[in-house]
């Protein structure tokens, strides 16, 4: 039976798409390798200390946890800072990212030491994807209006930080976090990932249902697209601080450990 060139091309594209979705599902649903190491990366408006509550729980479970100090300068420099920490790990390692650092997890996650990926209310772009363009297909979250710049350095205003970033934390604690927030460089936001580690590594995602920094529906879209094991946490953008037990349990699952 004869087939037109257009029909043949359509069939090829459909087959390629089905193959890609199958690959993503296999990667996400794969049983994670048992890991004793966890590397955690922070996002914008924060520093490595934001993982303190989770780190204490991981250490109590017998895991080796390391928090990367993300320079917040350019994406390549941020990825390199994570890769240096990953290279020091002895054996399988779970790589965890919050917020912007999902970009870093997506890129650095191809490192051979990485056994699984965990995204906590985080960006999860595809390879070469314009994340800003993707985010614009969803309603803009309130925190975006609170970003202020001093030259090339950006940060959240105190009002936006307390209300839209850390809205479910005690005010006194949120103010301490505001005081230690690190400014980011404009150049950081222009970077694109060259790889999408979630295509080949078991992936996990914690959606923050009360998030006012990344749209929760965007988080759900990215988690579903990668075929990640997904949980929903009733929390602000800072679920790693307000709901550390739930975030720790997800990380332990990714590490093949019992909670």
C-alpha atoms as one frame of an Amber mdcrd trajectory, in Angstrom:
protein
   0.000   0.000   0.000   1.337   3.419  -0.956   1.777   6.066   1.753   2.234
   9.802   1.181   5.393  11.577   2.248   3.389  13.744   4.673   1.750  10.703
   6.282   5.115   8.983   6.542   6.673  12.052   8.233   3.734  12.314  10.636
   4.126   8.667  11.580   7.832   9.149  12.220   7.197  12.159  14.484   4.480
  10.311  16.398   6.800   7.357  16.892   9.622   9.602  18.095   7.297  11.357
  20.562   6.020   8.049  21.911   9.574   6.806  22.284  10.580   9.969  24.173
   7.626   9.725  26.560   8.429   6.060  27.129  12.047   6.914  27.921  10.990
   9.611  30.376   8.591   7.271  32.132  11.223   4.555  32.420  13.753   6.998
  33.873  11.336   8.448  36.409   9.887   5.124  37.543  13.206   3.304  37.835
  14.065   2.000  41.302  16.698   4.353  42.750  20.106   3.050  43.701  20.657
   2.984  47.462  22.623   6.136  48.275  24.339   7.369  51.435  25.156  10.842
  50.104  22.888  13.826  49.507  23.965  17.090  47.878  21.570  20.015  48.306
  21.541  23.232  46.278  19.768  26.484  47.181  18.046  28.919  44.852  17.579
  32.672  44.680  17.062  34.869  47.760  18.830  32.310  49.983  22.124  30.668
  50.919  23.218  27.148  51.831  21.892  27.443  55.375  18.296  27.223  54.130
  18.721  23.413  54.132  19.557  23.251  57.871  16.268  21.628  58.955  16.528
  18.949  56.264  20.243  18.338  56.825  19.725  17.605  60.534  17.116  14.978
  59.671  19.235  13.393  56.948  22.187  13.153  59.321  19.957  11.564  61.968
  19.056   8.943  59.351  22.758   8.210  58.824  23.231   9.996  55.506  26.106
  12.238  54.502  24.623  15.631  53.542  26.409  18.564  51.911  24.894  21.950
  51.087  26.389  23.753  48.080  27.013  27.481  48.336  25.558  28.571  45.013
  27.412  31.700  43.792  24.259  33.045  42.053  26.404  34.613  39.328  25.972
  32.688  36.065  24.449  29.292  35.362  27.786  27.737  34.276  29.480  28.951
  37.473  26.578  27.712  39.592  26.670  24.310  37.886  30.450  24.122  38.381
  30.043  24.777  42.134  27.668  21.820  42.381  29.865  19.589  40.224  32.864
  20.186  42.504  30.834  18.974  45.484  29.460  16.008  43.535  32.991  14.969
  42.554  33.914  14.706  46.261  31.124  12.242  47.042  32.059   8.612  47.614
  29.409   6.541  45.880  25.815   7.112  44.712  24.459  10.550  45.532  20.997
  12.122  45.510  21.083  15.647  44.065  18.417  17.968  45.489  17.491  21.442
  44.287  15.125  24.140  45.521  13.596  26.867  43.368  16.039  28.237  40.770
  18.574  25.520  41.554  16.364  23.067  39.719  18.253  24.453  36.716  21.481
  23.268  38.341  20.057  19.852  39.207  18.843  19.439  35.631  22.301  20.226
  34.225  24.682  18.820  36.856  22.490  15.775  37.428  24.143  13.967  34.523
  27.247  13.609  36.748  28.067   9.882  37.152  27.859  10.085  40.957  24.218
  11.180  40.817  21.767   8.307  41.356  18.510  10.285  41.663  17.160  13.832
  41.461  14.818  15.647  43.838  13.128  18.928  42.904  11.622  20.994  45.726
   9.286  23.659  44.284  11.974  23.937  41.642  12.517  24.820  38.021  12.791
  21.731  35.830  13.549  22.793  32.256  14.087  20.559  29.280  17.439  20.725
  27.500  17.835  24.110  25.801  14.416  25.296  26.957  13.707  28.970  27.661
  12.361  28.667  31.210  11.170  32.287  31.289   9.051  31.694  28.195   7.645
  28.514  29.742   6.779  30.321  32.982   4.921  33.021  31.057   2.405  30.432
  29.869   1.120  30.333  33.472  -0.176  33.225  35.642   2.675  35.272  37.108
   3.210  34.545  40.835   3.062  37.535  43.244   6.717  37.387  44.327   7.889
  38.427  40.860   6.667  41.977  41.485   8.846  42.179  44.600  12.205  41.703
  42.887  14.351  44.848  43.097  17.685  45.527  41.420  20.763  47.452  42.479
  22.596  47.625  39.180  23.085  44.028  38.061  22.222  42.524  41.456  18.683
  41.444  42.280  16.948  40.550  45.532  13.461  40.361  47.034  12.068  43.310
  48.951  11.366  42.626  52.606   7.601  42.813  52.083   7.679  40.301  49.214
  10.090  38.030  51.072   7.907  37.809  54.175   4.589  37.560  52.336   5.335
  35.739  49.058   8.524  33.742  49.679   8.305  32.672  53.321   4.611  33.242
  53.997   4.046  30.208  56.231   7.042  30.753  58.514   6.947  32.608  61.854
   7.650  36.276  61.155  10.771  36.351  63.336  12.277  33.374  61.496  11.377
  34.801  58.094  13.078  38.079  58.980  16.298  36.237  59.852  16.192  34.490
  56.481  15.567  37.836  54.782  18.643  39.259  56.498  20.906  36.547  55.023
  19.454  36.401  51.498  22.170  36.556  48.841  21.754  38.820  45.788  21.750
  37.198  42.359  23.274  38.530  39.148  21.032  39.320  36.176  23.266  37.118
  34.017  22.161  34.081  36.042  18.640  34.330  34.629  19.777  34.165  31.008
  21.322  30.694  31.241  19.831  27.621  29.567  20.546  23.995  30.366  22.315
  21.906  27.749  21.161  18.641  29.332  18.030  17.346  31.058  19.232  14.820
  33.629  15.652  13.824  34.454  15.481  12.047  31.104  17.798   9.338  32.413
  17.756   9.577  36.233  14.952   8.637  38.691  13.226  11.904  39.569  11.104
  13.161  42.462   9.185  16.423  42.843   7.653  18.224  45.838   4.986  20.721
  44.753   4.274  23.587  47.168   0.514  24.096  46.942   0.589  27.579  48.541
   3.565  28.780  46.486   3.606  32.498  45.607   7.093  32.432  44.036   6.633
  29.717  41.379   3.109  29.008  40.171   2.030  25.638  41.677   0.409  24.647
  38.372   3.731  25.230  36.615   5.367  22.983  39.211   2.746  20.314  38.534
   3.277  20.636  34.786   7.047  20.174  35.066   6.701  17.248  37.477   4.214
  15.498  35.199   6.311  16.156  32.100   9.339  14.450  33.609   7.233  11.617
  34.981   8.509  12.338  38.490   7.255  10.671  41.649   5.327  13.671  42.963
   4.057  14.775  46.352   2.064  17.897  47.179   2.991  19.812  50.314   0.731
  22.467  51.814   3.476  25.038  52.139   4.907  28.287  50.870   7.876  28.317
  48.514  10.030  27.402  51.532   8.609  23.927  52.157  12.138  22.748  52.959
  11.938  24.942  56.093   8.238  24.882  56.984   7.692  21.182  56.179  11.159
  19.582  56.540   9.777  16.166  57.569   7.909  15.726  54.287  10.834  16.941
  52.196  13.240  14.663  54.077  10.981  11.656  53.515  10.984  12.307  49.772
  14.773  12.577  49.729  15.120   9.343  51.716  12.840   7.626  49.201  15.032
   8.883  46.364  18.039   7.507  48.239  16.417   4.078  48.535  16.305   4.492
  52.313  13.436   3.966  54.712  12.090   7.139  56.288
